[in-house]
Protein backbone atom coordinates (compact mmCIF):
# COMPACT_ATOMS: atom_id res chain seq x y z
CA MET A 1 138.75 146.45 151.12
CA ALA A 2 138.34 143.83 148.44
CA ILE A 3 139.43 140.25 148.66
CA PRO A 4 142.54 139.76 146.54
CA LYS A 5 142.18 137.37 143.64
CA LYS A 6 144.37 134.33 143.41
CA THR A 7 146.72 134.33 140.46
CA VAL A 8 145.83 131.73 137.86
CA VAL A 9 148.73 129.55 136.77
CA LYS A 10 148.33 128.55 133.15
CA THR A 11 149.75 125.16 132.27
CA SER A 12 150.09 123.45 128.94
CA PRO A 13 148.58 120.02 128.21
CA VAL A 14 152.02 118.52 128.84
CA GLY A 15 152.01 120.21 132.24
CA HIS A 16 148.62 118.66 133.05
CA VAL A 17 149.92 115.22 132.10
CA TRP A 18 153.05 115.75 134.21
CA ASN A 19 150.94 116.80 137.22
CA ALA A 20 148.78 113.70 136.80
CA ILE A 21 151.88 111.48 136.66
CA LYS A 22 153.31 113.14 139.78
CA THR A 23 150.14 112.34 141.77
CA ILE A 24 150.12 108.59 140.94
CA PRO A 25 152.18 107.57 144.02
CA LEU A 26 149.84 109.55 146.30
CA VAL A 27 146.77 107.94 144.75
CA VAL A 28 148.25 104.44 145.04
CA LYS A 29 148.97 105.01 148.75
CA GLU A 30 145.32 105.93 149.34
CA ILE A 31 143.85 102.77 147.75
CA PRO A 32 143.86 100.74 151.02
CA ASN A 33 141.97 103.57 152.76
CA LEU A 34 139.15 103.75 150.20
CA PRO A 35 135.59 103.02 151.32
CA ARG A 36 134.10 99.74 150.15
CA GLY A 37 131.93 101.28 147.40
CA LYS A 38 134.76 103.18 145.76
CA LEU A 39 137.01 100.14 146.03
CA VAL A 40 134.42 98.00 144.24
CA LYS A 41 134.10 100.63 141.48
CA LEU A 42 137.88 100.80 141.07
CA THR A 43 138.09 97.01 140.88
CA GLY A 44 135.30 96.98 138.28
CA VAL A 45 137.11 99.55 136.15
CA PHE A 46 140.30 97.48 136.18
CA MET A 47 138.40 94.27 135.36
CA CYS A 48 136.46 95.84 132.47
CA GLY A 49 139.59 97.48 131.10
CA SER A 50 141.60 94.28 131.18
CA SER A 51 138.71 92.33 129.62
CA LEU A 52 138.44 94.82 126.75
CA LEU A 53 142.19 94.76 126.22
CA TYR A 54 142.12 90.95 126.09
CA TYR A 55 139.19 90.94 123.65
CA PHE A 56 140.73 93.43 121.23
CA THR A 57 144.10 91.66 121.19
CA GLY A 58 142.81 88.10 120.77
CA PRO A 59 139.24 86.98 120.09
CA SER A 60 138.28 89.97 117.93
CA ILE A 61 141.02 89.08 115.43
CA TYR A 62 139.80 85.46 115.41
CA ASN A 63 136.19 86.60 114.91
CA TRP A 64 137.24 88.81 111.98
CA GLU A 65 139.02 85.89 110.29
CA MET A 66 136.12 83.51 110.91
CA ARG A 67 133.69 86.05 109.42
CA ARG A 68 135.70 85.96 106.18
CA VAL A 69 135.64 82.14 106.21
CA ARG A 70 131.85 82.13 106.68
CA GLU A 71 131.45 84.57 103.78
CA ALA A 72 133.60 82.35 101.55
CA GLU A 73 131.62 79.25 102.53
CA MET A 74 128.35 81.06 101.78
CA LEU A 75 129.60 82.17 98.36
CA GLU A 76 130.69 78.61 97.60
CA LYS A 77 127.28 77.32 98.71
CA PHE A 78 125.55 79.68 96.27
CA GLY A 79 127.66 78.50 93.35
CA LEU A 80 130.71 80.74 93.24
CA LYS A 81 133.69 78.49 92.85
CA LYS A 82 137.27 79.29 93.77
CA SER A 83 138.42 82.50 92.20
CA SER A 84 141.82 84.07 91.77
CA THR A 85 140.41 87.43 92.83
CA PRO A 86 138.42 88.31 95.94
CA PRO A 87 134.67 88.79 95.38
CA GLY A 88 133.85 92.17 93.91
CA THR A 89 137.25 92.77 92.32
CA ALA A 90 136.92 90.64 89.18
CA ARG A 91 136.79 93.70 86.91
CA PRO A 92 140.32 94.85 85.99
CA PHE A 93 141.51 98.42 86.28
CA SER A 94 140.55 100.74 83.45
CA HIS A 95 144.21 101.77 83.14
CA SER A 96 147.26 99.56 83.48
CA TYR A 97 149.33 101.93 85.67
CA GLY A 98 152.34 99.97 84.44
CA LEU A 99 151.57 97.05 86.75
CA ASP A 100 149.39 94.84 84.54
CA PHE A 101 151.43 91.78 83.55
CA ARG A 102 148.51 89.62 82.35
CA ALA A 103 149.47 89.99 78.70
CA GLN A 104 152.97 88.64 79.41
CA PHE A 105 151.64 85.63 81.31
CA GLU A 106 148.99 84.78 78.69
CA ALA A 107 151.50 84.90 75.82
């Protein structure tokens, strides 16, 4: 006699997410019973995640803005004075696309 095979239950990705959400209370209850090594790893994951979230919502935006300021200061140091257009966009479009009002302002 052969050993009967277990039926495989196919679930969709939404089903997998729902099963993961259902197990959250069980996992949270087991946190106090974790061994010291796993508890340290879990704490490290939370600390790194919160640090990355803080960096991407705050200092990275500041660093991006300050990079643009440094570029502008460097261009000014090398002789480029204040310009009405950002560097590299001084050449006008080859077609007007109906949005070029320079002729009206110059007249």
